[in-house]
Amino acid sequence: MLFISVIFNINKGLKATLIYVLGWSFVCLFLYIMQIKSLYIQSGYIDLVLIAFAIEAVLFTLSLANKYKELKLQNLNYENMLLHQNRLAKSGSMIVNIAHQWRQPLNSLSYILINLKSKYESDNLTKEYFYKKFNQANEQLQFMSKTIDDFKDFYTPSKKKEEFYIKDSIQKAFTILNADIKQKRVNVSFDFHANEFLKVYGISNELSQVILTLIKNSIDAVKNENEPFIRVDVSSDSTWIKIEIEDNGRGVKAKDIPNLFKAYYTTKKEGFGIGLYLVKTIIEDSFMGKVEVKALKKGIKFIIFLEKSF
């Protein structure tokens, strides 16, 4: 029966089952060939059945451990795939944000060139005026270069954990969404009720991804409000850092709250249902923190708890 089970499972590629069945097959074959039971009875040793139970427990434990390792690896690959899909899904809007970020400095560069040309053609171009405009143009170019660096850093995958300033990570998310915030005319406040040099241990880009996801959700939620606002508050105590993100948007129903962080669960028609799932996964797995959600009378509030890095 055991060897039939082995043959049945070979094509299915079930490693854990194969380890268990093969192990017992060899044990049973060995006991049968060596006639161990007769030897045990003659020698007055402990009943062979009890030994068999012990061996079975060991084999079963090894089988479960192997299966757990496989499932853990599959889950990790699945989460990485979801994170990648989530970033790809947002890449279109990010390109739009870059275009918006660049529009103003490009207009400024255009005016600078027009002014220089006008001064030159009228023979009024002085050395002082030239260097003044040169410095203005250089400032705009540096701003554009920094914008590209911010976007590049955000989309460059990194798994290196290190200490980083939490304020810098949050501001990086604001930089990415700045154009979207201005376009939707959302009033955003960012209050840092803590030491500016407050640090956490983890991956900075992943925390930026969490903040970006929550703020982007809030922007979508408040887009039809007369006076849309989003509040981001950071505070801390002796152990924890608390990040609160609140908006006055459409909110969610009480029945939806327990399901908000589940994969592929969404309350939006155009949603994928992976954004909040990744938020919870990153906060709990990468930062060993926790995330909560509260339905407000008008809007919603997300609260993130992160352990301080001392």
mmCIF file with all atom_site columns, C-alpha atoms in Angstrom, residues 240 280 282-291 304-307:
data_model
loop_
_atom_site.group_PDB
_atom_site.id
_atom_site.type_symbol
_atom_site.label_atom_id
_atom_site.label_alt_id
_atom_site.label_comp_id
_atom_site.label_asym_id
_atom_site.label_entity_id
_atom_site.label_seq_id
_atom_site.pdbx_PDB_ins_code
_atom_site.Cartn_x
_atom_site.Cartn_y
_atom_site.Cartn_z
_atom_site.occupancy
_atom_site.B_iso_or_equiv
_atom_site.pdbx_formal_charge
_atom_site.auth_seq_id
_atom_site.auth_comp_id
_atom_site.auth_asym_id
_atom_site.auth_atom_id
_atom_site.pdbx_PDB_model_num
ATOM 1  C CA . TRP A 1 240 ? 6.337  53.508 19.342 1.00 0.00 ? 240 TRP A CA 1
ATOM 2  C CA . LYS A 1 280 ? -0.563 45.462 6.148  1.00 0.00 ? 280 LYS A CA 1
ATOM 3  C CA . ILE A 1 282 ? 4.839  45.481 4.775  1.00 0.00 ? 282 ILE A CA 1
ATOM 4  C CA . ILE A 1 283 ? 4.077  47.021 8.163  1.00 0.00 ? 283 ILE A CA 1
ATOM 5  C CA . GLU A 1 284 ? 3.717  43.675 9.942  1.00 0.00 ? 284 GLU A CA 1
ATOM 6  C CA . ASP A 1 285 ? 6.448  41.654 8.190  1.00 0.00 ? 285 ASP A CA 1
ATOM 7  C CA . SER A 1 286 ? 9.101  44.241 7.334  1.00 0.00 ? 286 SER A CA 1
ATOM 8  C CA . PHE A 1 287 ? 8.679  46.597 10.311 1.00 0.00 ? 287 PHE A CA 1
ATOM 9  C CA . MET A 1 288 ? 7.132  44.288 12.923 1.00 0.00 ? 288 MET A CA 1
ATOM 10 C CA . GLY A 1 289 ? 4.495  46.968 13.462 1.00 0.00 ? 289 GLY A CA 1
ATOM 11 C CA . LYS A 1 290 ? 0.741  47.098 13.113 1.00 0.00 ? 290 LYS A CA 1
ATOM 12 C CA . VAL A 1 291 ? -1.853 49.071 11.191 1.00 0.00 ? 291 VAL A CA 1
ATOM 13 C CA . ILE A 1 304 ? 0.363  52.913 11.689 1.00 0.00 ? 304 ILE A CA 1
ATOM 14 C CA . PHE A 1 305 ? 2.461  51.871 14.687 1.00 0.00 ? 305 PHE A CA 1
ATOM 15 C CA . LEU A 1 306 ? 6.214  51.422 14.174 1.00 0.00 ? 306 LEU A CA 1
ATOM 16 C CA . GLU A 1 307 ? 8.838  50.486 16.727 1.00 0.00 ? 307 GLU A CA 1
#
